Coordinates of C-alpha atoms and ligand atoms in Angstrom, one line a residue:
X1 CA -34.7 -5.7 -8.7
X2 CA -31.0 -5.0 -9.7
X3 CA -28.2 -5.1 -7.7
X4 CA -26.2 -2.5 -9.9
X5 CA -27.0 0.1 -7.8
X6 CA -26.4 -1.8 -4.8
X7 CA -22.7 -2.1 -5.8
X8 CA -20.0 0.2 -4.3
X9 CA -20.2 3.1 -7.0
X10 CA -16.5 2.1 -8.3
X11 CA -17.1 -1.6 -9.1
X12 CA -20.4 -0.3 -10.7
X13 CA -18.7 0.9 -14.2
X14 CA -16.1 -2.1 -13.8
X15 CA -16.0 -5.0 -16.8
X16 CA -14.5 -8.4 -15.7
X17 CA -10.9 -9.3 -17.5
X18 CA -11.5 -11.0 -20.1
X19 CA -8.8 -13.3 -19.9
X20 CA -7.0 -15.3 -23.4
X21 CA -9.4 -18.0 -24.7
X22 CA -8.7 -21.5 -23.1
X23 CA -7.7 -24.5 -25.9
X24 CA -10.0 -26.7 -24.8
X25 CA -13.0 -23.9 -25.2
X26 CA -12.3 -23.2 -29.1
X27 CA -12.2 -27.7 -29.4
X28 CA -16.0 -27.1 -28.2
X29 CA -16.9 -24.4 -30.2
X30 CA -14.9 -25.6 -33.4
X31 CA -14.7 -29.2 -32.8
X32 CA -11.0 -28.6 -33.9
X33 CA -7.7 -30.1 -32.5
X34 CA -4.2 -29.5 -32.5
X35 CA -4.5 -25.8 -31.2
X36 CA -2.3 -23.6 -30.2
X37 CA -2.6 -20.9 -27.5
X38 CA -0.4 -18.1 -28.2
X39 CA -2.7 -15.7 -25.9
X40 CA -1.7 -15.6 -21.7
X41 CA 1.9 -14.8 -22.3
X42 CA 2.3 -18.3 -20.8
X43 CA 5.4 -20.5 -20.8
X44 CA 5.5 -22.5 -23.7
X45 CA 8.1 -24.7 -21.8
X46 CA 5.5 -25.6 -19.8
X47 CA 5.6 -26.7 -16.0
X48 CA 9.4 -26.7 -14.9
X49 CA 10.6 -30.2 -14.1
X50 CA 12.0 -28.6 -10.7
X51 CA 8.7 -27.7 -9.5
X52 CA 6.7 -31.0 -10.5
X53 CA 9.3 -32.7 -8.3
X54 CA 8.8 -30.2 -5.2
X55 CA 4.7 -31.0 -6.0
X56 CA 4.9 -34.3 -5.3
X57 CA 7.0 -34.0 -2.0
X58 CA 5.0 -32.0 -1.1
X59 CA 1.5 -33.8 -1.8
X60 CA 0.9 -35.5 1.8
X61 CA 1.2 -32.1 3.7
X62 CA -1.9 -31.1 1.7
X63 CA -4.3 -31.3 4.4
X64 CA -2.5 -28.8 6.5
X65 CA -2.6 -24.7 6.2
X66 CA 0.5 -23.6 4.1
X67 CA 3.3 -21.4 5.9
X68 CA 1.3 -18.1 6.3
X69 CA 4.2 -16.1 6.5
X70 CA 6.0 -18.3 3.7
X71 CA 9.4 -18.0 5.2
X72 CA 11.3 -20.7 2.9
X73 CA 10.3 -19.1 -0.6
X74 CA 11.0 -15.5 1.7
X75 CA 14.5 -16.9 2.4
X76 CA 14.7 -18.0 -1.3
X77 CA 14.4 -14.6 -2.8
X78 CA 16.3 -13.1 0.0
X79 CA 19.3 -15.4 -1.1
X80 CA 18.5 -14.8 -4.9
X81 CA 18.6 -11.4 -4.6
X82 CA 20.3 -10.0 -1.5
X83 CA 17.2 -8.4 0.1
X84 CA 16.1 -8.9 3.6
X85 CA 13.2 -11.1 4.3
X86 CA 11.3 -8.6 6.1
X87 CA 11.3 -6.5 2.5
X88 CA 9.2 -9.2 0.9
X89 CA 5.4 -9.7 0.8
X90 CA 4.1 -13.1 -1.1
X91 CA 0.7 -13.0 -3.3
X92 CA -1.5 -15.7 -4.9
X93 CA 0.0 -14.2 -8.2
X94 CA 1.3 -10.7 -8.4
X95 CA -2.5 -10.0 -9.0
X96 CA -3.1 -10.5 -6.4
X97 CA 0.0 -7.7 -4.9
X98 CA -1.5 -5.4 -7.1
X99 CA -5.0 -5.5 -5.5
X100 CA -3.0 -5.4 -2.3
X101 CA -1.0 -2.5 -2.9
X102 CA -4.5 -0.3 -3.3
X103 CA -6.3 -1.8 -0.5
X104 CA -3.4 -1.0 1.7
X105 CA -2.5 2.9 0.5
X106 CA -5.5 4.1 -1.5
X107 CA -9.0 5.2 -0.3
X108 CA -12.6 5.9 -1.4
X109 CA -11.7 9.1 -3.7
X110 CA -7.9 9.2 -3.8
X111 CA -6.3 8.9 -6.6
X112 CA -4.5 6.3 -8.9
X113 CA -2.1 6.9 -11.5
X114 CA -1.6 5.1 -14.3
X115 CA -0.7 4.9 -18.2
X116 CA -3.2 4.9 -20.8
X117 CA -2.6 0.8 -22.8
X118 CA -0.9 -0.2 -19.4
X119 CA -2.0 -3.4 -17.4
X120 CA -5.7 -3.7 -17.1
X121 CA -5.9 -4.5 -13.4
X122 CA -4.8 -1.1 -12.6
X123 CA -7.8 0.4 -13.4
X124 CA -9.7 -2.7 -12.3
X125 CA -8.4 -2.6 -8.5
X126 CA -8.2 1.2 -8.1
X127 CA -11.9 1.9 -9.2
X128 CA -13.0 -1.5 -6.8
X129 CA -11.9 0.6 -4.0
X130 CA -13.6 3.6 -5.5
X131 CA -10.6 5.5 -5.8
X132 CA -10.1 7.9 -8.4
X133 CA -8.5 5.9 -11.1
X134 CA -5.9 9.0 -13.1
X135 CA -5.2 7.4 -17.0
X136 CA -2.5 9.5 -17.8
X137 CA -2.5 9.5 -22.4
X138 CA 0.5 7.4 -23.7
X139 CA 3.5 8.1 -25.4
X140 CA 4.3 6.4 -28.1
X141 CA 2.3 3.5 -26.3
X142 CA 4.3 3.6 -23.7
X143 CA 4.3 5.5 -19.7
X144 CA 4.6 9.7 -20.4
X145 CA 6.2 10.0 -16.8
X146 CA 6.6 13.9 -17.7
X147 CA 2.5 13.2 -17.8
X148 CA 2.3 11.5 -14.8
X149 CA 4.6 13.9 -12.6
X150 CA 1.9 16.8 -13.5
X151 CA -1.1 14.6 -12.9
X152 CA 0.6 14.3 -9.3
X153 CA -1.8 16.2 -6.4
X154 CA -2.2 16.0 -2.9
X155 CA -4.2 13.1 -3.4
X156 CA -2.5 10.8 -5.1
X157 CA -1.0 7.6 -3.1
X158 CA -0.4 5.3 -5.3
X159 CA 1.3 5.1 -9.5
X160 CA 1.5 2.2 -11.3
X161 CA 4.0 1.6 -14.0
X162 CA 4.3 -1.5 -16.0
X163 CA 8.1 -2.3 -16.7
X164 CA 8.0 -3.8 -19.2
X165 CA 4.6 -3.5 -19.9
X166 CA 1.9 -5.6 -21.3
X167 CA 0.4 -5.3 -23.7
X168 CA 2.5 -3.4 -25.8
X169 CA 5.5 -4.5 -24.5
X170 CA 6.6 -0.8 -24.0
X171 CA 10.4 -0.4 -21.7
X172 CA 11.6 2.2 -19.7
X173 CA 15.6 2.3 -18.7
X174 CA 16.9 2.7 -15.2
X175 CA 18.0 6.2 -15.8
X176 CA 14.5 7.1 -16.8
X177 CA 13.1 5.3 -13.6
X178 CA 15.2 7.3 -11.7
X179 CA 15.1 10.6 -13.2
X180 CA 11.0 9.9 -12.5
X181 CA 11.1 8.6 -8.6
X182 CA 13.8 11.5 -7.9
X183 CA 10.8 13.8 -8.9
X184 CA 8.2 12.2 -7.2
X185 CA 6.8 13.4 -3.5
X186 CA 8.9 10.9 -1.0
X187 CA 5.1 10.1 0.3
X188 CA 3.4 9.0 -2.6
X189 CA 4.1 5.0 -3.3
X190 CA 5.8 4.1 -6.7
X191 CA 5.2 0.6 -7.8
X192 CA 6.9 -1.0 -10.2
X193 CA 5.4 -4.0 -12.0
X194 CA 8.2 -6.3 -13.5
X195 CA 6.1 -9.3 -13.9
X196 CA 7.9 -9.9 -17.0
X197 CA 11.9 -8.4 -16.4
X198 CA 13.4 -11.6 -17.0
X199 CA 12.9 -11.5 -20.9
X200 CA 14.7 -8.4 -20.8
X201 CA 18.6 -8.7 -21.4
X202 CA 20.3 -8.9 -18.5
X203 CA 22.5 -5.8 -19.4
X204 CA 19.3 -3.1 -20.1
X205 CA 17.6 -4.6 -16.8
X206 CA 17.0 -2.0 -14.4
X207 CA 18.3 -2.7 -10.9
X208 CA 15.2 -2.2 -9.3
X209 CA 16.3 -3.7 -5.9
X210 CA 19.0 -1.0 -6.1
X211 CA 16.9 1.7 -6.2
X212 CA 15.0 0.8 -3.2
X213 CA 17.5 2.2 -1.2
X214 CA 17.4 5.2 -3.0
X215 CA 13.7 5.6 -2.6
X216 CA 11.4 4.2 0.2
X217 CA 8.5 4.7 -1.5
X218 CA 8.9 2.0 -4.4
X219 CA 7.6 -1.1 -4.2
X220 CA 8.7 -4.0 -7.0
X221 CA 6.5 -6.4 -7.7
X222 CA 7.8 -9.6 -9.6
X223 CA 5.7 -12.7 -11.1
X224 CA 6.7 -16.6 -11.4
X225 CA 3.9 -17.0 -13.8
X226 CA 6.0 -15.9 -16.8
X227 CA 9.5 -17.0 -17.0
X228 CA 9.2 -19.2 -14.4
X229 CA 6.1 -21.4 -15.7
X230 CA 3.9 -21.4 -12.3
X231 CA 0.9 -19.2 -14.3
X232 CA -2.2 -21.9 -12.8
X233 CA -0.4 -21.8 -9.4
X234 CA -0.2 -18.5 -8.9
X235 CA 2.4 -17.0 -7.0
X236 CA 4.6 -13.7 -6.9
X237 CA 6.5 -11.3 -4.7
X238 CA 6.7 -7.6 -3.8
X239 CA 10.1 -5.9 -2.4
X240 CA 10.2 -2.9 -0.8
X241 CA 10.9 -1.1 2.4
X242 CA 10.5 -3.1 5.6
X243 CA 7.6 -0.8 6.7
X244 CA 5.8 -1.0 3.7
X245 CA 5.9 -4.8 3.9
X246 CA 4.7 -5.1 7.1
X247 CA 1.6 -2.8 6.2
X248 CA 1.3 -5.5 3.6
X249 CA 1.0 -8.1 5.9
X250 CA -1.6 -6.4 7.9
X251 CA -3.8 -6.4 5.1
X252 CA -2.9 -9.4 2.9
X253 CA -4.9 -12.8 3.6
X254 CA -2.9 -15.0 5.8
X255 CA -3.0 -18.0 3.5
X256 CA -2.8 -16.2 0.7
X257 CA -0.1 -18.5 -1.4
X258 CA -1.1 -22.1 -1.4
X259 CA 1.4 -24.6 -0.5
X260 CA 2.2 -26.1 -3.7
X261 CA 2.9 -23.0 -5.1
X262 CA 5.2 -21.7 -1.9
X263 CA 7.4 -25.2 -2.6
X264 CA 7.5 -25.1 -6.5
X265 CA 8.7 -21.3 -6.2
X266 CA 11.3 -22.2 -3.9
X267 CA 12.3 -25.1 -6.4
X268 CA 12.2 -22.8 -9.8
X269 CA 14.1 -19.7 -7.7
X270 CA 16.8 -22.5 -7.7
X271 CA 16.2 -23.6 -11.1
X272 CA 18.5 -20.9 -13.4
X273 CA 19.0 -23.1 -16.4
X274 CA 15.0 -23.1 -17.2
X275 CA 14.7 -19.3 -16.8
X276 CA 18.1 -18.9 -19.3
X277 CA 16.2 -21.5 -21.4
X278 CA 12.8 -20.1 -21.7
X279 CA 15.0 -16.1 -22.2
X280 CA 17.0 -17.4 -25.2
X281 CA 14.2 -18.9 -26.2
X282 CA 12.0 -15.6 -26.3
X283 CA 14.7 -14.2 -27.8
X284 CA 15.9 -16.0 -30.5
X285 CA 11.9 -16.4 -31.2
X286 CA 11.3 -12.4 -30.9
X287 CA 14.0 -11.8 -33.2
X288 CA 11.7 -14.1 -35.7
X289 CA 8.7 -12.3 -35.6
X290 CA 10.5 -9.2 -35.8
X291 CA 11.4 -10.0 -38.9
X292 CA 8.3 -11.8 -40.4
X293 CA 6.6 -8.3 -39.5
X294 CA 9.4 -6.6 -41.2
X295 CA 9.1 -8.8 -44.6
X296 CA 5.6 -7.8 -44.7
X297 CA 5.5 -4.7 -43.8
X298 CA 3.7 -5.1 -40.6
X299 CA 3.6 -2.6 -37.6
X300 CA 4.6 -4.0 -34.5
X301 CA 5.3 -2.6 -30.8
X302 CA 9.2 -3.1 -30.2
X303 CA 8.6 -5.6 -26.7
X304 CA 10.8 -6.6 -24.1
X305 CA 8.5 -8.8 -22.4
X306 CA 7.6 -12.4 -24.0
X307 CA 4.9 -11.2 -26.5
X308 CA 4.5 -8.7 -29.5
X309 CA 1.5 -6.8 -30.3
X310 CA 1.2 -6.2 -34.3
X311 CA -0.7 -3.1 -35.6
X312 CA -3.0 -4.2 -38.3
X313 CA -4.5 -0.7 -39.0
X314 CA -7.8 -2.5 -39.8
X315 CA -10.2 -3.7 -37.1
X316 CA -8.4 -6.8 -35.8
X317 CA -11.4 -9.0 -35.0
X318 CA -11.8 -10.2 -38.1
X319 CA -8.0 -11.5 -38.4
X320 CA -8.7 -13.4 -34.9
X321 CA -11.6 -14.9 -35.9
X322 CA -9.9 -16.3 -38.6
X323 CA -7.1 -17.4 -36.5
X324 CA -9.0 -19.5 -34.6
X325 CA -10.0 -21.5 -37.4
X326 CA -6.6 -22.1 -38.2
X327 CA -6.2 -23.4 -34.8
X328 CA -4.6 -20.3 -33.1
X329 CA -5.6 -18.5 -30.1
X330 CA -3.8 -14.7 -29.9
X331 CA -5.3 -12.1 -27.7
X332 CA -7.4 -9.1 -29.1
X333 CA -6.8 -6.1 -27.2
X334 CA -9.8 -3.7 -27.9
X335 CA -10.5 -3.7 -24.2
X336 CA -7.4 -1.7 -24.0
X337 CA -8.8 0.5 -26.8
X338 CA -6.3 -0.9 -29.5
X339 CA -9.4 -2.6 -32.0
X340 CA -7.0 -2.7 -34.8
X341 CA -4.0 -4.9 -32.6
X342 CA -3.5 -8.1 -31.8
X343 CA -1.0 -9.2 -29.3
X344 CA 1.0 -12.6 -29.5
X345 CA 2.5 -14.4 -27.3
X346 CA 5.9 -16.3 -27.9
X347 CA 5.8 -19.8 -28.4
X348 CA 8.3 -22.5 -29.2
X349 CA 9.8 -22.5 -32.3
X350 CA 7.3 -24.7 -34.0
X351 CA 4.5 -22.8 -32.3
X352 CA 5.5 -19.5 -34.0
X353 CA 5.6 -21.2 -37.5
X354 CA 2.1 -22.0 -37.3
X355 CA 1.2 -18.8 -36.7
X356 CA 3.5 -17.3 -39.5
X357 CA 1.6 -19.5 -42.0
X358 CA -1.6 -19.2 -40.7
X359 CA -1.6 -15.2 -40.7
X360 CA -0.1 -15.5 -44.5
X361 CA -3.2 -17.5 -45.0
X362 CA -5.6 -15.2 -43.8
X363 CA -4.0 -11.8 -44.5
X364 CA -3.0 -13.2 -48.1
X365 CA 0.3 -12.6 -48.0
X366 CA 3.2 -13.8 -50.3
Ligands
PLP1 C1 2.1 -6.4 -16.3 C2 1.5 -7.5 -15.6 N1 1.6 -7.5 -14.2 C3 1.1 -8.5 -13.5 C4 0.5 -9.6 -14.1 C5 -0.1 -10.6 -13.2 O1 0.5 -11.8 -13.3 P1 0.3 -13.0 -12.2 O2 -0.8 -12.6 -11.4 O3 0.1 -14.2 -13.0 O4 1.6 -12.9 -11.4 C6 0.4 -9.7 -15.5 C7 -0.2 -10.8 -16.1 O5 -0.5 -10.9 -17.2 C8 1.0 -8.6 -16.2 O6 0.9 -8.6 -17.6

């Protein structure tokens, strides 16, 4: 007997993510060292030093439940940022806000709106649910809010919009934000996924707080996986309205961030000069494979995040494969139905000259 059929319809045509390649996977496969993993958008800083000290202050309150309602990283933010406390929901990983966010304002057959070569767990946690899961066709790779403003019906609660998003690194500007939420019915939710915003100069950031004022309907979600380094913690946070929040809470798991994470957040909030180190980095680095691409004639996917996805216009697989065996692990992207792409993460310095030598290896090039 199958289950298949058992399964709520929605979840029935769902793939799992197929998440970057882990180093020590292509050791066993290859039997090859030295590897390098330009595939997660990871942190190539690795762990901040800030949080490894929090960790181990931490370590003997293990065997109690972590602060459900995580009011030390909540007052954190709320001094970081000037937003209240009770505007802020915590997830295990912004994932996890995202999966939140349909649970709490879609149902079985309303809809979803999202971008065509946006984030893959839109699609993932609005068909879950069995909602009706609205890709609205790119532009230029990037969100067609025009598109999504007609898509808008009755039934539509919820639109994601990846800013910037991943993975092609696509950006829109405040003034195109607001030009979309001023058009948007005040009872349909707006969330905006900024998981990667700090790689963005500060000066073209959008003021997304700001605009929460301005619009009650928009929640922000933010990650510390990224610039901050906490990826295998996981941990982010959501601001919006209060009342939004608190129909958050009602849904959200009430031990959903584990305690390490809640005190190593708290410690990297604090922690400015990592998060300006790991930016200049990413952009001093960016500027780099800007212009390899440039010297040899490749197409790439302007990015303000802290990866760059290069257009091959040949099937990609082959030029991964061959990556690995140099030792580097980048992320194919035909599950986003760009087979001829390949995205990269940014790495250290060194990091991104092995991969410029090992793709003039296997492309050929001079
Ligand atoms: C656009 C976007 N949003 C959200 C996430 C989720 O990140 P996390 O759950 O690690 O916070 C990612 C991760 O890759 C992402 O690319």
């Amino acid at each position: 007997m199958s289950f298949l059929q058992q399964a709520n319809i929605g979840v029935q045509s769902l793939s799992p993510y197929q998440a970057g390649k882990p180093i020590e996977e292509l050791e066993r496969e290859l039997g090859i060292s030295n590897i390098i993993k330009l595939a997660s958008n990871e942190n190539p800083f690795g762990f901040p030093e800030s949080a490894k000290q929090a960790i181990i202050n931490q370590l003997d309150e293990l065997t109690r439940y972590p602060d459900a309602n995580g009011f030390e990283l909540k007052m954190a933010v709320s001094k970081k940022f000037g937003v209240n406390p009770n505007q802020i929901t915590l997830g295990n990983g912004s994932n996890d806000l995202l999966e939140l966010f349909a649970h709490t304002f879609a149902s079985e057959h309303d809809e979803v709106i999202y971008s065509q070569y946006a984030f893959i767990v839109y699609p993932l946690v609005s068909k879950a649910i069995n909602a009706i899961a609205k890709e609205i066709p790119a532009k230029n790779w990037g969100h067609d809010l025009d598109g999504f403003l007609a898509a808008i019906t009755a039934k539509t609660k919820l639109i994601f919009i990846a800013n910037p998003n991943n993975p092609t690194g696509n950006f829109l500007t405040e003034a195109e934000i607001d030009a979309f939420l001023a058009k948007v019915p005040a009872n349909v939710i707006v969330v905006l996924d900024e998981a990667y915003t700090e790689f963005t100069a500060a000066n073209e950031r959008v003021n997304s707080f700001g605009l929460l004022a301005k619009y009650p309907n928009l929640i922000v979600s933010r990650s510390l996986s990224k610039a901050y380094g906490l990826a295998g913690l996981r941990i982010g946070y959501a601001v919006s309205n209060p009342e939004i929040a608190d129909l958050l809470n009602r849904v959200r798991q009430p031990f959903n961030c584990n305690s390490l994470a809640l005190t190593s957040a708290i410690a990297v909030m604090n922690d400015d000069d990592f998060v300006a180190k790991v930016a200049e980095n990413n952009r001093n680095e960016m500027a780099k494979y800007e212009a390899f691409c440039q010297q040899h004639s490749l197409e790439y996917i302007p990015s303000k995040g802290n990866f760059i996805t290069i257009d091959f216009k040949q099937p990609a697989a082959p030029i991964y494969d061959a990556l690995l065996r140099e030792g580097v692990i980048v992320r194919p992207i035909a599950g986003y139905g760009m087979p001829n792409h390949l995205r990269i993460s940014i790495g250290l310095p060194e990091e991104n000259q092995r991969f410029f030598t090992a793709l003039k290896k296997v492309l050929k090039l001079a």
